[in-house]
Amino acid sequence: MTRHGYETGRLNLPFVGICTFGKYPLVEDWNAIDADVAVMGAPFDAGTQWRAGARMGPRGVREASTLFSFGHAGAYDHEDDVTYLDPARVSIVDIGDADIIHTDTLRSHENIEYGVRRILASGALPVVIGGDHSVNIPCINAFEGQEPFHLVQIDAHLDFVDERHGVRYGHGNPMRRAAEKSYVTGLTQLGIRNVSSTSREGYEDARAMGSDILSVRQARTLGTEALLRRIPEGERIYLTIDIDAFDPSIAPGTGTPSHGGFLYYEVLELLDGIARRNEVVGIDLVEVAPDYDPTGSTSILAAQVLMNLIGRVAHHRQGL
Ligand SMILES: [Mn+2]
């Protein structure tokens, strides 16, 4: 190994410096986003029905993501023999967080929607880090006027409540709000299990409105390839990943953990297949509440999923 290149300039180890996502450049001017992928935090958790704490999700995931910033020379995967996230082929920026107005869900959601709209206007792929799952509502709203897409949700909970006590924009409502959109062609809801805010009628409504619902056990029985065949091939896909889809043994840092969840490779192989077969047009990863996990493992899992997902989407997308 030659010395030059490796031993000039700063070493910049992961624990050194400022925690943007993956230590990618911070772009504070949302009218000057010029990248293939733009990451935004949506630190809002007033939509929770049990334990709050996901407002600290973007901070936690950003800090954990620095682990994956080694050298910025990309991430070589020896199994695939691919260098994902090659900086010569894909550019990523962090645009910071949407502004959150305490006690005001609608204004906070408006600010999140604005950020996603600015990312879409720039032509970049939006990647939003929550926040509770209600932040998916403004993310989907921001796609109004765009070409239709299919929504894939990976989650323990169906999140299909229409309205309860007047609440329509909490973290139990986002898939219902999405299903109502004319430009959402259908939903695939994976990992759904155990106690949920959605009643039996919610499941019936979801199926009537075009949802394909599978539990972890059903997904496991089918296997990745059969699972992928249930997702409309070639359609544009928006991906919403609730960290509680994963088993609490590997992701305890979340407001509503549910045992019997997915393991890492089950989800990664699914995401890899979607990146191969479909155009991914938007991503959010929600419900990381770092304070419930003193080991930091949950935030590292979230960062690892996002880094590997972004790398695969970029790799399989023409021109990147
Ligand atoms: Mn959810």
mmCIF file of C-alpha atoms and ligand atoms in Angstrom:
data_model
loop_
_atom_site.group_PDB
_atom_site.id
_atom_site.type_symbol
_atom_site.label_atom_id
_atom_site.label_comp_id
_atom_site.label_asym_id
_atom_site.label_seq_id
_atom_site.Cartn_x
_atom_site.Cartn_y
_atom_site.Cartn_z
ATOM 1 C CA MET A 1 0.000 0.000 0.000
ATOM 2 C CA THR A 2 1.358 3.394 -0.920
ATOM 3 C CA ARG A 3 1.570 6.049 1.691
ATOM 4 C CA HIS A 4 0.220 8.947 -0.310
ATOM 5 C CA GLY A 5 -3.530 9.303 -0.342
ATOM 6 C CA TYR A 6 -3.895 7.306 2.832
ATOM 7 C CA GLU A 7 -1.580 9.266 5.034
ATOM 8 C CA THR A 8 -1.896 12.841 3.861
ATOM 9 C CA GLY A 9 -4.464 15.263 5.219
ATOM 10 C CA ARG A 10 -6.698 14.450 8.143
ATOM 11 C CA LEU A 11 -7.450 10.898 9.246
ATOM 12 C CA ASN A 12 -10.933 12.042 10.307
ATOM 13 C CA LEU A 13 -11.958 8.944 12.263
ATOM 14 C CA PRO A 14 -15.709 8.433 12.783
ATOM 15 C CA PHE A 15 -15.685 9.899 16.316
ATOM 16 C CA VAL A 16 -13.975 13.098 15.142
ATOM 17 C CA GLY A 17 -15.859 16.136 13.900
ATOM 18 C CA ILE A 18 -19.491 17.168 13.478
ATOM 19 C CA CYS A 19 -22.292 14.603 13.179
ATOM 20 C CA THR A 20 -24.010 15.123 9.871
ATOM 21 C CA PHE A 21 -25.488 11.972 8.346
ATOM 22 C CA GLY A 22 -22.546 9.800 7.308
ATOM 23 C CA LYS A 23 -20.408 12.955 7.743
ATOM 24 C CA TYR A 24 -21.653 14.061 4.323
ATOM 25 C CA PRO A 25 -21.740 17.810 3.622
ATOM 26 C CA LEU A 26 -24.337 19.956 5.382
ATOM 27 C CA VAL A 27 -26.444 22.092 3.038
ATOM 28 C CA GLU A 28 -28.281 24.767 5.006
ATOM 29 C CA ASP A 29 -29.677 26.601 1.978
ATOM 30 C CA TRP A 30 -32.640 24.473 0.891
ATOM 31 C CA ASN A 31 -32.741 26.339 -2.428
ATOM 32 C CA ALA A 32 -29.212 25.138 -3.218
ATOM 33 C CA ILE A 33 -29.531 21.352 -2.876
ATOM 34 C CA ASP A 34 -27.326 19.786 -5.556
ATOM 35 C CA ALA A 35 -26.919 16.051 -4.904
ATOM 36 C CA ASP A 36 -28.292 12.637 -5.824
ATOM 37 C CA VAL A 37 -29.557 11.992 -2.284
ATOM 38 C CA ALA A 38 -30.614 14.499 0.388
ATOM 39 C CA VAL A 39 -31.100 13.427 4.005
ATOM 40 C CA MET A 40 -33.362 15.457 6.315
ATOM 41 C CA GLY A 41 -34.275 14.987 9.965
ATOM 42 C CA ALA A 42 -37.914 15.223 11.096
ATOM 43 C CA PRO A 43 -37.545 15.248 14.900
ATOM 44 C CA PHE A 44 -41.248 15.269 15.785
ATOM 45 C CA ASP A 45 -42.730 12.806 18.299
ATOM 46 C CA ALA A 46 -45.957 14.397 19.526
ATOM 47 C CA GLY A 47 -47.883 11.853 17.449
ATOM 48 C CA THR A 48 -46.993 8.966 19.776
ATOM 49 C CA GLN A 49 -49.623 7.055 21.750
ATOM 50 C CA TRP A 50 -47.225 5.486 24.235
ATOM 51 C CA ARG A 51 -43.561 6.306 24.839
ATOM 52 C CA ALA A 52 -42.204 9.461 23.246
ATOM 53 C CA GLY A 53 -38.509 9.948 22.444
ATOM 54 C CA ALA A 54 -38.285 9.669 18.656
ATOM 55 C CA ARG A 55 -37.637 13.419 18.506
ATOM 56 C CA MET A 56 -34.066 12.423 19.335
ATOM 57 C CA GLY A 57 -34.014 9.923 16.448
ATOM 58 C CA PRO A 58 -32.268 12.126 13.858
ATOM 59 C CA ARG A 59 -29.536 13.029 16.389
ATOM 60 C CA GLY A 60 -29.047 9.390 17.337
ATOM 61 C CA VAL A 61 -29.006 8.073 13.782
ATOM 62 C CA ARG A 62 -26.664 10.832 12.615
ATOM 63 C CA GLU A 63 -24.224 10.085 15.405
ATOM 64 C CA ALA A 64 -24.384 6.338 14.723
ATOM 65 C CA SER A 65 -24.004 6.921 10.976
ATOM 66 C CA THR A 66 -20.550 8.399 11.459
ATOM 67 C CA LEU A 67 -19.382 4.819 12.045
ATOM 68 C CA PHE A 68 -20.015 4.263 8.322
ATOM 69 C CA SER A 69 -18.046 7.312 7.190
ATOM 70 C CA PHE A 70 -14.611 5.709 7.043
ATOM 71 C CA GLY A 71 -12.541 7.560 4.501
ATOM 72 C CA HIS A 72 -15.533 8.408 2.300
ATOM 73 C CA ALA A 73 -14.126 6.018 -0.260
ATOM 74 C CA GLY A 74 -17.368 4.073 -0.491
ATOM 75 C CA ALA A 75 -18.371 0.812 1.127
ATOM 76 C CA TYR A 76 -16.887 -2.304 -0.479
ATOM 77 C CA ASP A 77 -19.130 -5.359 -0.097
ATOM 78 C CA HIS A 78 -17.141 -8.542 -0.678
ATOM 79 C CA GLU A 79 -20.229 -10.722 -1.080
ATOM 80 C CA ASP A 80 -21.591 -8.577 -3.927
ATOM 81 C CA ASP A 81 -18.122 -7.463 -5.108
ATOM 82 C CA VAL A 82 -19.514 -3.943 -5.344
ATOM 83 C CA THR A 83 -18.286 -0.689 -3.851
ATOM 84 C CA TYR A 84 -21.503 0.949 -2.751
ATOM 85 C CA LEU A 85 -21.660 4.699 -2.034
ATOM 86 C CA ASP A 86 -18.668 5.407 -4.266
ATOM 87 C CA PRO A 87 -18.344 9.188 -3.896
ATOM 88 C CA ALA A 88 -17.390 9.454 -7.568
ATOM 89 C CA ARG A 89 -20.760 7.951 -8.527
ATOM 90 C CA VAL A 90 -23.261 9.131 -5.902
ATOM 91 C CA SER A 91 -23.400 12.411 -4.005
ATOM 92 C CA ILE A 92 -25.164 12.668 -0.660
ATOM 93 C CA VAL A 93 -25.912 15.757 1.432
ATOM 94 C CA ASP A 94 -27.509 16.347 4.825
ATOM 95 C CA ILE A 95 -29.889 19.334 4.821
ATOM 96 C CA GLY A 96 -30.403 19.340 8.590
ATOM 97 C CA ASP A 97 -33.811 19.169 10.253
ATOM 98 C CA ALA A 98 -37.280 20.443 9.521
ATOM 99 C CA ASP A 99 -38.232 23.032 12.126
ATOM 100 C CA ILE A 100 -40.495 21.577 14.821
ATOM 101 C CA ILE A 101 -43.085 23.711 16.606
ATOM 102 C CA HIS A 102 -43.849 22.185 20.005
ATOM 103 C CA THR A 103 -47.558 21.353 20.564
ATOM 104 C CA ASP A 104 -48.352 22.115 16.901
ATOM 105 C CA THR A 105 -48.562 18.964 14.780
ATOM 106 C CA LEU A 106 -49.873 20.628 11.621
ATOM 107 C CA ARG A 107 -47.240 23.367 11.517
ATOM 108 C CA SER A 108 -44.468 20.862 12.265
ATOM 109 C CA HIS A 109 -45.790 18.621 9.492
ATOM 110 C CA GLU A 110 -45.946 21.614 7.120
ATOM 111 C CA ASN A 111 -42.279 22.295 7.780
ATOM 112 C CA ILE A 112 -41.411 18.640 7.074
ATOM 113 C CA GLU A 113 -43.459 18.723 3.853
ATOM 114 C CA TYR A 114 -41.661 21.893 2.776
ATOM 115 C CA GLY A 115 -38.268 20.251 3.229
ATOM 116 C CA VAL A 116 -39.254 17.195 1.200
ATOM 117 C CA ARG A 117 -40.705 19.434 -1.507
ATOM 118 C CA ARG A 118 -37.403 21.322 -1.718
ATOM 119 C CA ILE A 119 -35.509 18.012 -2.035
ATOM 120 C CA LEU A 120 -37.865 16.800 -4.789
ATOM 121 C CA ALA A 121 -37.610 20.149 -6.601
ATOM 122 C CA SER A 122 -33.822 19.747 -6.636
ATOM 123 C CA GLY A 123 -34.122 16.311 -8.247
ATOM 124 C CA ALA A 124 -32.529 14.495 -5.287
ATOM 125 C CA LEU A 125 -33.880 11.367 -3.606
ATOM 126 C CA PRO A 126 -35.431 12.376 -0.251
ATOM 127 C CA VAL A 127 -34.377 10.329 2.791
ATOM 128 C CA VAL A 128 -36.150 11.441 5.966
ATOM 129 C CA ILE A 129 -35.153 10.341 9.469
ATOM 130 C CA GLY A 130 -37.957 10.534 12.068
ATOM 131 C CA GLY A 131 -39.436 11.299 14.385
ATOM 132 C CA ASP A 132 -42.508 9.187 15.003
ATOM 133 C CA HIS A 133 -44.379 7.592 12.101
ATOM 134 C CA SER A 134 -46.711 10.587 11.746
ATOM 135 C CA VAL A 135 -43.864 12.321 9.873
ATOM 136 C CA ASN A 136 -44.602 10.008 6.942
ATOM 137 C CA ILE A 137 -47.833 11.980 6.376
ATOM 138 C CA PRO A 138 -46.112 15.224 5.277
ATOM 139 C CA CYS A 139 -43.519 13.192 3.358
ATOM 140 C CA ILE A 140 -46.286 11.618 1.254
ATOM 141 C CA ASN A 141 -48.094 14.968 0.954
ATOM 142 C CA ALA A 142 -44.949 16.423 -0.617
ATOM 143 C CA PHE A 143 -45.322 14.035 -3.589
ATOM 144 C CA GLU A 144 -48.606 15.640 -4.685
ATOM 145 C CA GLY A 145 -48.333 16.390 -8.396
ATOM 146 C CA GLN A 146 -45.627 13.757 -8.958
ATOM 147 C CA GLU A 147 -46.048 10.508 -10.878
ATOM 148 C CA PRO A 148 -47.936 7.768 -8.957
ATOM 149 C CA PHE A 149 -46.083 5.278 -6.775
ATOM 150 C CA HIS A 150 -46.631 2.154 -4.672
ATOM 151 C CA LEU A 151 -45.932 2.367 -0.941
ATOM 152 C CA VAL A 152 -43.974 -0.345 0.875
ATOM 153 C CA GLN A 153 -44.193 -0.169 4.671
ATOM 154 C CA ILE A 154 -41.957 -2.281 6.923
ATOM 155 C CA ASP A 155 -43.415 -2.027 10.407
ATOM 156 C CA ALA A 156 -44.806 -3.978 13.374
ATOM 157 C CA HIS A 157 -48.025 -1.948 13.231
ATOM 158 C CA LEU A 158 -50.579 -1.382 10.477
ATOM 159 C CA ASP A 159 -50.885 2.377 11.226
ATOM 160 C CA PHE A 160 -54.230 2.426 9.413
ATOM 161 C CA VAL A 161 -56.469 4.249 11.940
ATOM 162 C CA ASP A 162 -58.794 6.671 10.158
ATOM 163 C CA GLU A 163 -59.683 8.895 13.110
ATOM 164 C CA ARG A 164 -59.882 8.507 16.870
ATOM 165 C CA HIS A 165 -61.046 11.334 19.153
ATOM 166 C CA GLY A 166 -60.557 13.659 16.221
ATOM 167 C CA VAL A 167 -56.906 12.647 15.710
ATOM 168 C CA ARG A 168 -56.069 12.054 12.049
ATOM 169 C CA TYR A 169 -52.351 12.904 11.945
ATOM 170 C CA GLY A 170 -50.833 10.817 14.753
ATOM 171 C CA HIS A 171 -48.417 7.918 14.391
ATOM 172 C CA GLY A 172 -51.289 5.422 14.091
ATOM 173 C CA ASN A 173 -52.747 7.152 11.007
ATOM 174 C CA PRO A 174 -50.082 7.499 8.279
ATOM 175 C CA MET A 175 -50.875 4.463 6.101
ATOM 176 C CA ARG A 176 -54.562 5.398 6.070
ATOM 177 C CA ARG A 177 -53.684 8.960 5.000
ATOM 178 C CA ALA A 178 -51.381 7.584 2.295
ATOM 179 C CA ALA A 179 -54.003 5.117 1.003
ATOM 180 C CA GLU A 180 -56.373 8.059 0.484
ATOM 181 C CA LYS A 181 -53.992 9.721 -1.981
ATOM 182 C CA SER A 182 -54.872 9.441 -5.661
ATOM 183 C CA TYR A 183 -51.180 9.098 -6.518
ATOM 184 C CA VAL A 184 -50.583 6.145 -4.132
ATOM 185 C CA THR A 185 -51.457 3.099 -6.241
ATOM 186 C CA GLY A 186 -51.411 0.570 -3.407
ATOM 187 C CA LEU A 187 -49.638 -0.528 -0.251
ATOM 188 C CA THR A 188 -47.545 -3.525 0.766
ATOM 189 C CA GLN A 189 -47.462 -3.700 4.575
ATOM 190 C CA LEU A 190 -44.821 -6.088 5.918
ATOM 191 C CA GLY A 191 -43.973 -7.269 9.425
ATOM 192 C CA ILE A 192 -47.389 -6.452 10.899
ATOM 193 C CA ARG A 193 -47.971 -8.306 14.180
ATOM 194 C CA ASN A 194 -49.127 -8.235 17.793
ATOM 195 C CA VAL A 195 -50.870 -5.371 19.632
ATOM 196 C CA SER A 196 -51.767 -2.517 17.339
ATOM 197 C CA SER A 197 -53.792 0.664 17.396
ATOM 198 C CA THR A 198 -55.617 -0.576 14.318
ATOM 199 C CA SER A 199 -58.785 -2.621 14.961
ATOM 200 C CA ARG A 200 -60.151 -5.440 12.801
ATOM 201 C CA GLU A 201 -62.119 -2.899 10.758
ATOM 202 C CA GLY A 202 -58.858 -1.095 10.014
ATOM 203 C CA TYR A 203 -57.419 -4.279 8.487
ATOM 204 C CA GLU A 204 -60.570 -4.745 6.408
ATOM 205 C CA ASP A 205 -60.442 -1.126 5.272
ATOM 206 C CA ALA A 206 -56.765 -1.467 4.385
ATOM 207 C CA ARG A 207 -57.381 -4.534 2.229
ATOM 208 C CA ALA A 208 -60.391 -2.845 0.588
ATOM 209 C CA MET A 209 -58.198 0.178 -0.182
ATOM 210 C CA GLY A 210 -55.526 -1.922 -1.866
ATOM 211 C CA SER A 211 -53.205 -3.188 0.870
ATOM 212 C CA ASP A 212 -51.300 -6.468 0.866
ATOM 213 C CA ILE A 213 -50.677 -7.223 4.564
ATOM 214 C CA LEU A 214 -48.142 -9.810 5.760
ATOM 215 C CA SER A 215 -46.858 -10.662 9.222
ATOM 216 C CA VAL A 216 -43.216 -11.505 9.920
ATOM 217 C CA ARG A 217 -44.077 -15.216 10.023
ATOM 218 C CA GLN A 218 -45.948 -15.029 6.712
ATOM 219 C CA ALA A 219 -43.089 -13.100 5.107
ATOM 220 C CA ARG A 220 -40.590 -15.638 6.413
ATOM 221 C CA THR A 221 -42.619 -18.583 5.088
ATOM 222 C CA LEU A 222 -42.794 -16.975 1.641
ATOM 223 C CA GLY A 223 -39.120 -16.066 1.486
ATOM 224 C CA THR A 224 -37.571 -12.999 -0.089
ATOM 225 C CA GLU A 225 -38.101 -13.813 -3.770
ATOM 226 C CA ALA A 226 -41.801 -14.708 -3.360
ATOM 227 C CA LEU A 227 -42.245 -11.615 -1.230
ATOM 228 C CA LEU A 228 -40.677 -9.453 -3.927
ATOM 229 C CA ARG A 229 -43.027 -10.902 -6.547
ATOM 230 C CA ARG A 230 -45.989 -9.525 -4.569
ATOM 231 C CA ILE A 231 -44.640 -5.983 -4.989
ATOM 232 C CA PRO A 232 -45.620 -4.584 -8.405
ATOM 233 C CA GLU A 233 -42.517 -4.918 -10.559
ATOM 234 C CA GLY A 234 -41.317 -1.775 -12.283
ATOM 235 C CA GLU A 235 -43.558 0.563 -10.283
ATOM 236 C CA ARG A 236 -42.098 3.545 -8.510
ATOM 237 C CA ILE A 237 -41.747 2.723 -4.812
ATOM 238 C CA TYR A 238 -41.794 4.884 -1.703
ATOM 239 C CA LEU A 239 -40.297 3.025 1.282
ATOM 240 C CA THR A 240 -41.310 3.736 4.855
ATOM 241 C CA ILE A 241 -39.356 1.782 7.467
ATOM 242 C CA ASP A 242 -40.460 1.780 11.094
ATOM 243 C CA ILE A 243 -37.553 0.556 13.225
ATOM 244 C CA ASP A 244 -40.050 -1.425 15.338
ATOM 245 C CA ALA A 245 -40.428 -3.810 12.381
ATOM 246 C CA PHE A 246 -37.144 -5.266 13.635
ATOM 247 C CA ASP A 247 -37.059 -7.558 16.630
ATOM 248 C CA PRO A 248 -36.668 -5.687 19.947
ATOM 249 C CA SER A 249 -33.678 -7.926 20.713
ATOM 250 C CA ILE A 250 -31.775 -5.956 18.062
ATOM 251 C CA ALA A 251 -33.817 -2.730 18.139
ATOM 252 C CA PRO A 252 -34.988 -1.966 21.677
ATOM 253 C CA GLY A 253 -34.638 1.796 21.210
ATOM 254 C CA THR A 254 -38.149 2.571 20.062
ATOM 255 C CA GLY A 255 -41.425 3.713 21.613
ATOM 256 C CA THR A 256 -43.531 0.608 20.948
ATOM 257 C CA PRO A 257 -41.310 -2.481 20.637
ATOM 258 C CA SER A 258 -43.039 -5.686 19.537
ATOM 259 C CA HIS A 259 -41.462 -9.117 19.887
ATOM 260 C CA GLY A 260 -41.272 -11.485 16.934
ATOM 261 C CA GLY A 261 -39.756 -8.965 14.532
ATOM 262 C CA PHE A 262 -37.486 -9.100 11.506
ATOM 263 C CA LEU A 263 -33.736 -9.637 11.646
ATOM 264 C CA TYR A 264 -31.280 -7.505 9.706
ATOM 265 C CA TYR A 265 -30.690 -9.634 6.600
ATOM 266 C CA GLU A 266 -34.382 -10.406 6.123
ATOM 267 C CA VAL A 267 -34.964 -6.694 5.636
ATOM 268 C CA LEU A 268 -31.727 -5.933 3.778
ATOM 269 C CA GLU A 269 -32.365 -8.661 1.186
ATOM 270 C CA LEU A 270 -35.883 -7.364 0.660
ATOM 271 C CA LEU A 271 -34.625 -3.796 0.261
ATOM 272 C CA ASP A 272 -31.908 -4.976 -2.117
ATOM 273 C CA GLY A 273 -34.549 -6.739 -4.228
ATOM 274 C CA ILE A 274 -36.749 -3.653 -4.322
ATOM 275 C CA ALA A 275 -33.758 -1.516 -5.334
ATOM 276 C CA ARG A 276 -33.066 -4.009 -8.156
ATOM 277 C CA ARG A 277 -36.632 -4.328 -9.443
ATOM 278 C CA ASN A 278 -38.094 -0.885 -8.817
ATOM 279 C CA GLU A 279 -37.282 2.808 -8.852
ATOM 280 C CA VAL A 280 -37.196 3.978 -5.232
ATOM 281 C CA VAL A 281 -38.483 7.571 -5.171
ATOM 282 C CA GLY A 282 -38.511 8.325 -1.451
ATOM 283 C CA ILE A 283 -37.457 6.841 1.881
ATOM 284 C CA ASP A 284 -38.249 7.476 5.491
ATOM 285 C CA LEU A 285 -36.988 5.643 8.560
ATOM 286 C CA VAL A 286 -38.906 6.413 11.729
ATOM 287 C CA GLU A 287 -39.454 5.690 15.434
ATOM 288 C CA VAL A 288 -35.839 5.415 16.580
ATOM 289 C CA ALA A 289 -35.931 6.612 20.203
ATOM 290 C CA PRO A 290 -32.269 6.379 21.248
ATOM 291 C CA ASP A 291 -32.827 6.987 24.960
ATOM 292 C CA TYR A 292 -34.393 3.528 25.411
ATOM 293 C CA ASP A 293 -31.235 1.845 24.155
ATOM 294 C CA PRO A 294 -28.112 2.736 26.127
ATOM 295 C CA THR A 295 -26.018 0.432 23.889
ATOM 296 C CA GLY A 296 -26.734 2.566 20.813
ATOM 297 C CA SER A 297 -27.425 -0.594 18.804
ATOM 298 C CA THR A 298 -30.800 0.600 17.540
ATOM 299 C CA SER A 299 -29.351 3.792 16.091
ATOM 300 C CA ILE A 300 -26.504 1.825 14.531
ATOM 301 C CA LEU A 301 -29.031 -0.581 12.975
ATOM 302 C CA ALA A 302 -30.992 2.364 11.563
ATOM 303 C CA ALA A 303 -27.838 3.960 10.161
ATOM 304 C CA GLN A 304 -26.642 0.635 8.726
ATOM 305 C CA VAL A 305 -30.011 0.000 7.042
ATOM 306 C CA LEU A 306 -30.072 3.497 5.557
ATOM 307 C CA MET A 307 -26.465 3.428 4.352
ATOM 308 C CA ASN A 308 -26.904 0.026 2.731
ATOM 309 C CA LEU A 309 -30.276 0.964 1.253
ATOM 310 C CA ILE A 310 -29.022 4.257 -0.193
ATOM 311 C CA GLY A 311 -25.978 2.458 -1.571
ATOM 312 C CA ARG A 312 -28.105 -0.175 -3.296
ATOM 313 C CA VAL A 313 -30.667 2.283 -4.658
ATOM 314 C CA ALA A 314 -27.849 4.377 -6.121
ATOM 315 C CA HIS A 315 -26.065 1.335 -7.504
ATOM 316 C CA HIS A 316 -29.106 -0.063 -9.292
ATOM 317 C CA ARG A 317 -30.371 3.292 -10.535
ATOM 318 C CA GLN A 318 -29.081 4.183 -13.982
ATOM 319 C CA GLY A 319 -26.738 7.112 -14.084
ATOM 320 C CA LEU A 320 -25.547 6.852 -10.495
HETATM 321 MN MN MN B 1 -45.287 2.686 12.358
#
